[in-house]
Amino acid sequence: MDKHAAARLLDTIASYQELKGENPFKVRAFSNAARTVDGLAGDLAQALASGELAAMKGIGPATLEVVREYAASGRSSLLEELRREVPDGLVEMLRISGLGVTKIRTLHEQLRISTIAELELASRNGRLAALPRFGEKTAEKILRGIEFLRRSDAFRLSHHAARTAAQLAGAIAALAGVERVEIAGSVRRRVEISRDVDLAVACHGPARSLEAGLKGAASVREVRSTGEASLTVTLEDGTTADVYCAPPGQFGHCLIWATGSVTHLQQLADRAKARGFDLGVDEFTREAAPVPCPDESVLYAALGLAWIPPELREGGEEIARAAAGTLPHLLERQDLVGLLHCHSVYSDGSNTLSELAAACRAAGYRYLGITDHSMAAAYAGGLREDAVARQHAEIDALNRGWDDFRILKGIEADILADGALDYGPEVLDRFDFVIGSVHSRMDQDQVTMTQRVLHAMDDPHLTIVGHPTGRLLLGRDPFPLDLGAIIAKAAEREVAIEINGDPQRLDLDWRWCARARDAGVAITIGADAHSLAGLDNMDSGVGIARKGWLEARDVLNTREAEGFLEYARHGKAH
DNA sequence: GCCGTTTTCGGCCCGACTGTTTTCAGTCG
């Protein structure tokens, strides 16, 4: 059973209840339960059967029952009941920035609005602005929110797309005549958001021989044949998947084509043509005869190229570098010896220090940089001074129990509106390293925001700038920031910049990685984990680093703890 | 609805900003 689907269900129930006007604490209880389920480390069905789930903090009889029913039948009678009472459109409106429950209910009661289309109309024709406690600016903000929602709806986050792709790949792999299935497209290239999913299949018959089998597969809504060698599959969640098929002897071509990008393929086709080949959507031929290419490297080799990692196939320098034999040796997860940016129960994380440390140690890390929120992030349970002292005492005690692992004392300090970090130097001195992040006042203009972050970088305690642009993919645009200036200052001050591995952030953007590296800036991969499951964010971070052409030597947490600490101390000496 | 070193009922995350109003409700992080 998919724990993420169960978590989504609990969250959806919370939204309906909120709009229905339920007790806000009850609503929060469902949200909390959703977060607990989503952050579960193991398999949900197992946790349900063993009683582990029932024992978890935040899960009580009512929320447990929702999960249990969903596990047994795939439905929720509670949600079905709520949907009869609350229009779906109202729940959708909750995703619009600036609209909360109260405003939505007012709109529903006063103007009979129950869909986004009606909301848009009322925002345009002045009816919305005329309501008490509404106005022109609110109407404009809502229209911007609707536009953002429409833009976002066409895409999904990379880890969601990857999960969908893996499920479909599994279903196809089980069909008769299928030899091999690989996830391709933007998911394979580790692009941060995906419009759809692409799969490459090695099989013995034509594409349509898979049609009947796929129609019966779980989560498949519709299958359409789109040619001799391809199918388009629509999944229950609305995702479109393009399935490209080829006989095993031509699978390399198929996989390259299904992976893209369009620009990369165009450049590859040009190179092929110059060398007497013909590389097109259906075939890879020489003098009209198909060239055998059971895997990708054969095709690249035929064009005088080293195999190009999919992350690099964006139509940049990759073909020239592959021709010259100077492709980078990209960062790998195993290169990382330290896990950085991790929240514990001391602030808004759901696991204890000892649970997090044990999981990191088991995953092969040699240190864990704990960075709970600082005081200013009161909503996230930011640490006051006494909590810092307690946490440090616990870390010292835990560290006495290992000789092959250690917890580093870090903090994710808020960069306040004026650029100050929100602890004084006497508190900041107690940490091994400091991540500085912007969490508030994101509406500042570019000049102010840039000055703010630059000012924070002048603080000798600052080790790392966390999630530099504050973006939430498909959720919130990055705040305006002169990244070039931040990079220049980071090089000058020897401050590292984070690639935040939270799939919603992936910030620093991969397009900026090489520029930061070339300026001499150290990069860290941060998990921004709030639970055991969040530790896996490191994989997403590695994907972005690879996509940004980074190698192990460019990344700070490939260094052993002493090397990392030396970097952090160096900053303080400035 | 969930929780408990304040333990079976009473409390649960809080402070700042925005846009609307003339004193603050609503939203956000």
Short mmCIF file of C-alpha atoms in Angstrom, two decimals, chain A residues 202-480:
data_model
loop_
_atom_site.label_atom_id
_atom_site.label_comp_id
_atom_site.label_asym_id
_atom_site.label_seq_id
_atom_site.Cartn_x
_atom_site.Cartn_y
_atom_site.Cartn_z
CA ALA A 202 12.28 -3.69 -25.14
CA CYS A 203 9.70 -6.14 -26.44
CA HIS A 204 9.25 -8.65 -29.22
CA GLY A 205 5.94 -7.58 -30.71
CA PRO A 206 4.56 -4.22 -31.87
CA ALA A 207 3.55 -1.64 -29.26
CA ARG A 208 -0.10 -2.50 -29.55
CA SER A 209 0.59 -6.06 -28.38
CA LEU A 210 0.93 -4.53 -24.90
CA GLU A 211 -2.39 -2.71 -25.11
CA ALA A 212 -4.72 -5.37 -23.84
CA GLY A 213 -2.47 -6.30 -20.92
CA LEU A 214 -2.05 -2.69 -19.88
CA LYS A 215 -5.77 -1.98 -19.94
CA GLY A 216 -6.21 -4.42 -17.09
CA ALA A 217 -3.35 -3.02 -15.03
CA ALA A 218 -3.99 -1.27 -11.73
CA SER A 219 -4.20 2.55 -11.86
CA VAL A 220 -4.50 2.61 -15.68
CA ARG A 221 -7.50 4.57 -16.97
CA GLU A 222 -6.97 4.55 -20.71
CA VAL A 223 -4.55 3.16 -23.31
CA ARG A 224 -4.23 4.56 -26.81
CA SER A 225 -2.04 3.27 -29.60
CA THR A 226 -0.13 6.19 -31.09
CA GLY A 227 1.75 4.33 -33.81
CA GLU A 228 3.64 1.15 -34.56
CA ALA A 229 6.14 1.73 -31.76
CA SER A 230 4.33 3.76 -29.11
CA LEU A 231 1.38 3.91 -26.74
CA THR A 232 -0.03 6.68 -24.63
CA VAL A 233 -1.33 5.62 -21.24
CA THR A 234 -3.51 7.80 -19.04
CA LEU A 235 -3.34 6.89 -15.38
CA GLU A 236 -6.03 7.24 -12.73
CA ASP A 237 -4.25 10.23 -11.19
CA GLY A 238 -4.41 12.03 -14.55
CA THR A 239 -0.75 11.46 -15.45
CA THR A 240 -0.02 10.85 -19.12
CA ALA A 241 2.67 8.28 -19.88
CA ASP A 242 4.27 7.82 -23.29
CA VAL A 243 5.50 4.29 -23.80
CA TYR A 244 8.09 3.74 -26.54
CA CYS A 245 8.75 0.20 -27.73
CA ALA A 246 11.57 -1.38 -29.70
CA PRO A 247 12.96 -4.84 -30.34
CA PRO A 248 15.82 -5.64 -27.95
CA GLY A 249 18.43 -5.08 -30.68
CA GLN A 250 17.30 -1.46 -31.08
CA PHE A 251 16.62 -0.69 -27.43
CA GLY A 252 19.56 1.72 -27.11
CA HIS A 253 18.07 4.00 -29.73
CA CYS A 254 14.64 3.75 -28.16
CA LEU A 255 15.93 4.67 -24.71
CA ILE A 256 17.95 7.63 -25.99
CA TRP A 257 14.96 8.93 -27.91
CA ALA A 258 12.55 8.46 -25.03
CA THR A 259 14.97 10.20 -22.67
CA GLY A 260 15.51 13.41 -24.66
CA SER A 261 15.86 16.29 -24.26
CA VAL A 262 14.61 17.59 -27.57
CA THR A 263 17.65 19.84 -27.91
CA HIS A 264 20.05 17.03 -27.10
CA LEU A 265 18.39 14.78 -29.68
CA GLN A 266 18.55 17.50 -32.30
CA GLN A 267 22.27 17.98 -31.70
CA LEU A 268 22.79 14.23 -31.75
CA ALA A 269 20.88 13.91 -35.04
CA ASP A 270 23.01 16.68 -36.59
CA ARG A 271 26.17 14.89 -35.55
CA ALA A 272 24.83 11.60 -36.90
CA LYS A 273 24.04 13.16 -40.25
CA ALA A 274 27.54 14.63 -40.53
CA ARG A 275 28.90 11.12 -39.99
CA GLY A 276 26.71 9.38 -42.53
CA PHE A 277 24.05 8.10 -40.14
CA ASP A 278 20.40 8.87 -39.94
CA LEU A 279 19.07 9.29 -36.40
CA GLY A 280 15.32 9.82 -36.20
CA VAL A 281 12.35 9.07 -34.04
CA ASP A 282 11.85 5.55 -35.40
CA GLU A 283 15.29 4.34 -36.31
CA PHE A 284 19.03 4.67 -36.23
CA THR A 285 20.28 3.76 -39.71
CA ARG A 286 23.28 3.92 -41.99
CA GLU A 287 22.59 3.85 -45.74
CA ALA A 288 19.01 2.85 -44.96
CA ALA A 289 20.13 -0.22 -42.97
CA PRO A 290 19.32 -0.29 -39.24
CA VAL A 291 22.41 -0.08 -37.02
CA PRO A 292 22.19 -2.55 -34.15
CA CYS A 293 22.29 -0.78 -30.78
CA PRO A 294 21.09 -2.96 -27.91
CA ASP A 295 22.17 -0.29 -25.45
CA GLU A 296 22.82 3.44 -25.43
CA SER A 297 26.61 3.32 -25.32
CA VAL A 298 26.76 1.52 -28.69
CA LEU A 299 24.89 4.38 -30.35
CA TYR A 300 26.95 7.07 -28.67
CA ALA A 301 30.15 5.18 -29.59
CA ALA A 302 29.06 4.98 -33.23
CA LEU A 303 28.93 8.77 -33.20
CA GLY A 304 32.37 9.00 -31.60
CA LEU A 305 30.98 9.89 -28.19
CA ALA A 306 31.39 8.60 -24.68
CA TRP A 307 28.11 7.57 -23.06
CA ILE A 308 26.47 10.70 -21.69
CA PRO A 309 24.76 10.53 -18.29
CA PRO A 310 21.06 11.35 -18.77
CA GLU A 311 21.23 14.25 -16.30
CA LEU A 312 23.50 16.11 -18.70
CA ARG A 313 21.38 15.69 -21.82
CA GLU A 314 20.01 19.22 -21.95
CA GLY A 315 21.69 20.50 -25.08
CA GLY A 316 24.53 22.30 -23.33
CA GLU A 317 28.15 21.31 -23.70
CA GLU A 318 27.60 17.61 -23.17
CA ILE A 319 28.17 16.46 -26.75
CA ALA A 320 31.35 18.47 -27.19
CA ARG A 321 32.65 17.19 -23.88
CA ALA A 322 31.70 13.61 -24.70
CA ALA A 323 33.53 13.93 -28.03
CA ALA A 324 36.62 15.28 -26.25
CA GLY A 325 36.42 12.59 -23.59
CA THR A 326 36.21 15.20 -20.85
CA LEU A 327 32.81 14.50 -19.31
CA PRO A 328 32.85 14.99 -15.55
CA HIS A 329 32.73 12.11 -13.10
CA LEU A 330 29.45 13.17 -11.54
CA LEU A 331 28.73 13.11 -7.82
CA GLU A 332 27.24 9.89 -6.47
CA ARG A 333 25.26 9.31 -3.32
CA GLN A 334 28.06 7.12 -1.91
CA ASP A 335 30.45 10.07 -2.13
CA LEU A 336 28.51 11.84 0.61
CA VAL A 337 29.80 10.97 4.07
CA GLY A 338 27.82 13.56 5.99
CA LEU A 339 24.08 14.22 6.08
CA LEU A 340 23.36 17.90 6.61
CA HIS A 341 20.23 19.92 7.34
CA CYS A 342 18.05 17.78 9.52
CA HIS A 343 15.24 18.71 11.92
CA SER A 344 14.45 16.74 15.07
CA VAL A 345 11.67 16.75 17.65
CA TYR A 346 13.43 19.73 19.24
CA SER A 347 11.77 21.86 16.54
CA ASP A 348 9.37 20.64 13.85
CA GLY A 349 10.86 17.25 13.02
CA SER A 350 9.12 14.03 13.98
CA ASN A 351 12.09 11.93 15.11
CA THR A 352 14.51 12.02 18.03
CA LEU A 353 18.21 12.68 17.68
CA SER A 354 19.02 9.08 18.44
CA GLU A 355 16.55 7.76 15.83
CA LEU A 356 17.91 10.10 13.17
CA ALA A 357 21.51 9.31 14.02
CA ALA A 358 20.90 5.56 13.97
CA ALA A 359 19.24 5.80 10.55
CA CYS A 360 22.09 7.91 9.15
CA ARG A 361 24.68 5.56 10.54
CA ALA A 362 22.85 2.58 9.03
CA ALA A 363 22.72 4.39 5.68
CA GLY A 364 26.50 4.67 5.72
CA TYR A 365 26.95 8.31 6.74
CA ARG A 366 29.72 9.10 9.18
CA TYR A 367 28.19 12.27 10.57
CA LEU A 368 24.84 13.99 10.89
CA GLY A 369 24.57 17.76 11.00
CA ILE A 370 21.49 18.48 13.11
CA THR A 371 19.99 21.85 12.25
CA ASP A 372 16.73 22.58 14.01
CA HIS A 373 14.95 25.87 13.51
CA SER A 374 16.04 28.94 15.43
CA MET A 375 13.99 31.08 17.77
CA ALA A 376 12.36 33.31 15.14
CA ALA A 377 10.64 30.33 13.53
CA ALA A 378 8.21 30.11 16.43
CA TYR A 379 5.60 28.39 14.28
CA ALA A 380 8.07 25.57 13.73
CA GLY A 381 9.03 25.28 17.39
CA GLY A 382 12.32 27.12 16.92
CA LEU A 383 14.86 26.55 19.70
CA ARG A 384 15.19 29.04 22.51
CA GLU A 385 18.48 29.28 24.31
CA ASP A 386 17.62 26.77 26.99
CA ALA A 387 16.56 24.24 24.33
CA VAL A 388 19.88 24.75 22.56
CA ALA A 389 21.69 23.87 25.77
CA ARG A 390 19.56 20.78 26.32
CA GLN A 391 20.04 19.64 22.75
CA HIS A 392 23.80 20.08 22.96
CA ALA A 393 23.94 18.06 26.17
CA GLU A 394 22.01 15.27 24.48
CA ILE A 395 24.29 15.37 21.45
CA ASP A 396 27.36 15.15 23.69
CA ALA A 397 25.89 12.15 25.47
CA LEU A 398 25.00 10.39 22.22
CA ASN A 399 28.40 11.10 20.72
CA ARG A 400 30.08 9.36 23.65
CA GLY A 401 28.37 6.17 22.51
CA TRP A 402 30.07 5.95 19.09
CA ASP A 403 33.57 5.99 17.75
CA ASP A 404 32.64 5.72 14.05
CA PHE A 405 29.93 8.36 13.89
CA ARG A 406 29.14 11.76 15.31
CA ILE A 407 26.37 14.31 15.45
CA LEU A 408 27.42 17.86 14.65
CA LYS A 409 25.75 20.75 16.42
CA GLY A 410 24.19 22.87 13.73
CA ILE A 411 21.28 25.28 13.50
CA GLU A 412 19.10 26.58 10.71
CA ALA A 413 19.08 30.21 11.76
CA ASP A 414 16.52 32.56 10.29
CA ILE A 415 17.92 35.43 8.30
CA LEU A 416 15.76 38.23 9.67
CA ALA A 417 14.29 41.00 7.54
CA ASP A 418 17.35 43.22 8.07
CA GLY A 419 19.84 40.43 7.34
CA ALA A 420 20.78 39.65 10.94
CA LEU A 421 20.83 36.05 12.14
CA ASP A 422 18.34 35.60 14.92
CA TYR A 423 20.75 34.58 17.70
CA GLY A 424 23.46 36.76 19.12
CA PRO A 425 27.13 35.84 18.66
CA GLU A 426 27.34 34.23 22.12
CA VAL A 427 24.71 31.66 21.12
CA LEU A 428 25.94 31.22 17.55
CA ASP A 429 29.43 30.52 18.95
CA ARG A 430 28.11 27.34 20.51
CA PHE A 431 27.32 25.70 17.18
CA ASP A 432 29.69 23.70 15.01
CA PHE A 433 28.13 25.22 11.91
CA VAL A 434 25.25 27.50 10.93
CA ILE A 435 22.85 27.34 8.00
CA GLY A 436 21.20 30.70 7.38
CA SER A 437 17.80 30.66 5.68
CA VAL A 438 15.09 33.16 4.78
CA HIS A 439 11.70 32.05 6.09
CA SER A 440 9.79 35.31 6.39
CA ARG A 441 9.20 38.61 4.64
CA MET A 442 9.64 37.01 1.24
CA ASP A 443 7.86 39.91 -0.39
CA GLN A 444 10.89 42.18 -0.29
CA ASP A 445 12.09 43.55 -3.62
CA GLN A 446 15.20 42.17 -5.25
CA VAL A 447 17.57 44.88 -4.03
CA THR A 448 16.39 44.62 -0.42
CA MET A 449 16.36 40.83 -0.43
CA THR A 450 19.81 40.63 -1.98
CA GLN A 451 21.21 43.10 0.55
CA ARG A 452 19.57 41.13 3.30
CA VAL A 453 21.24 37.84 2.33
CA LEU A 454 24.58 39.53 1.59
CA HIS A 455 24.46 41.10 5.04
CA ALA A 456 23.85 37.72 6.64
CA MET A 457 26.89 36.39 4.79
CA ASP A 458 29.01 38.97 6.57
CA ASP A 459 28.30 37.23 9.86
CA PRO A 460 31.40 35.09 10.50
CA HIS A 461 29.22 32.35 12.01
CA LEU A 462 27.40 31.65 8.78
CA THR A 463 28.61 28.44 7.13
CA ILE A 464 25.92 27.75 4.53
CA VAL A 465 23.16 29.72 2.80
CA GLY A 466 20.13 27.38 2.95
CA HIS A 467 17.55 27.06 0.14
CA PRO A 468 18.75 30.36 -1.34
CA THR A 469 15.66 31.41 -3.32
CA GLY A 470 12.92 30.07 -1.05
CA ARG A 471 11.00 28.59 -3.95
CA LEU A 472 8.46 25.83 -3.52
CA LEU A 473 8.20 24.03 -6.82
CA LEU A 474 4.63 24.26 -8.17
CA GLY A 475 3.77 26.07 -4.96
CA ARG A 476 5.57 29.39 -4.70
CA ASP A 477 7.83 31.33 -7.02
CA PRO A 478 11.39 32.01 -5.87
CA PHE A 479 11.72 35.35 -4.17
CA PRO A 480 13.63 37.89 -6.27
#
